[in-house]
Coordinates of C-alpha atoms in Angstrom, one line a residue:
M309 CA 30.0 41.9 -53.5
L310 CA 30.2 43.6 -56.9
T311 CA 27.6 42.8 -59.5
Y312 CA 26.7 44.2 -62.9
K313 CA 23.3 45.0 -64.6
L314 CA 22.8 45.6 -68.3
Q315 CA 21.4 48.9 -69.4
N316 CA 19.7 48.5 -72.8
K317 CA 18.1 50.9 -75.3
D318 CA 16.0 49.5 -78.1
G319 CA 17.3 46.0 -77.3
V320 CA 21.0 47.0 -77.5
T321 CA 23.3 47.1 -74.5
I322 CA 24.6 50.7 -74.2
S323 CA 26.1 50.6 -70.8
V324 CA 26.5 48.5 -67.6
L325 CA 25.5 49.6 -64.2
R326 CA 27.9 48.4 -61.5
S327 CA 26.4 47.7 -58.0
D328 CA 28.4 50.5 -56.5
G329 CA 26.6 53.0 -58.8
W330 CA 29.2 53.5 -61.5
C331 CA 27.8 53.4 -65.1
I332 CA 30.2 51.9 -67.6
P333 CA 29.7 52.7 -71.3
V334 CA 30.2 49.9 -73.8
N335 CA 33.5 51.1 -75.1
P336 CA 36.5 48.8 -75.7
E337 CA 38.9 51.6 -74.9
N338 CA 37.4 52.2 -71.4
T339 CA 39.4 50.4 -68.7
D340 CA 36.3 49.9 -66.5
Y341 CA 34.6 48.2 -69.5
Q342 CA 37.6 45.9 -70.0
Q343 CA 37.5 45.0 -66.3
F344 CA 33.7 44.4 -66.5
K345 CA 34.4 41.8 -69.3
K346 CA 37.1 40.1 -67.2
D347 CA 34.9 40.1 -64.1
I348 CA 31.9 38.5 -65.7
A349 CA 34.1 35.9 -67.6
N350 CA 35.4 35.0 -64.1
G351 CA 32.0 34.5 -62.5
V352 CA 30.9 37.9 -61.2
E353 CA 27.1 38.1 -61.4
L354 CA 25.6 39.8 -64.4
Q355 CA 22.0 40.7 -64.4
D356 CA 19.8 41.4 -67.4
E357 CA 18.0 44.7 -67.8
N358 CA 15.2 43.4 -65.6
G359 CA 17.6 42.5 -62.7
T360 CA 17.5 38.8 -63.2
A361 CA 20.8 37.0 -62.7
M362 CA 22.1 35.5 -66.0
T363 CA 23.3 31.9 -66.0
A364 CA 26.9 31.1 -66.9
E365 CA 25.8 29.9 -70.3
Q366 CA 23.9 33.2 -70.9
V367 CA 27.0 35.2 -69.8
T368 CA 29.3 33.2 -72.1
S369 CA 26.9 33.8 -75.1
F370 CA 26.6 37.5 -74.2
L371 CA 30.4 37.9 -74.1
T372 CA 30.6 36.8 -77.7
T373 CA 28.4 39.7 -78.8
L374 CA 30.5 42.4 -77.2
P375 CA 33.2 44.6 -78.9

């Protein structure tokens, strides 16, 4: 099952690591980034930078911060 993990630098999310090893930059023009946003909005697991699964409420809040 696919999951995502945030990759942060200085407290800012700069990319997302997909469980299959792909690194997705935070770039609204990137189709993988667009798919990432759809996936987590639909319940695919998102982990914080420490690998802890985020709750649905945390994911919803996080989505509002993304470009």
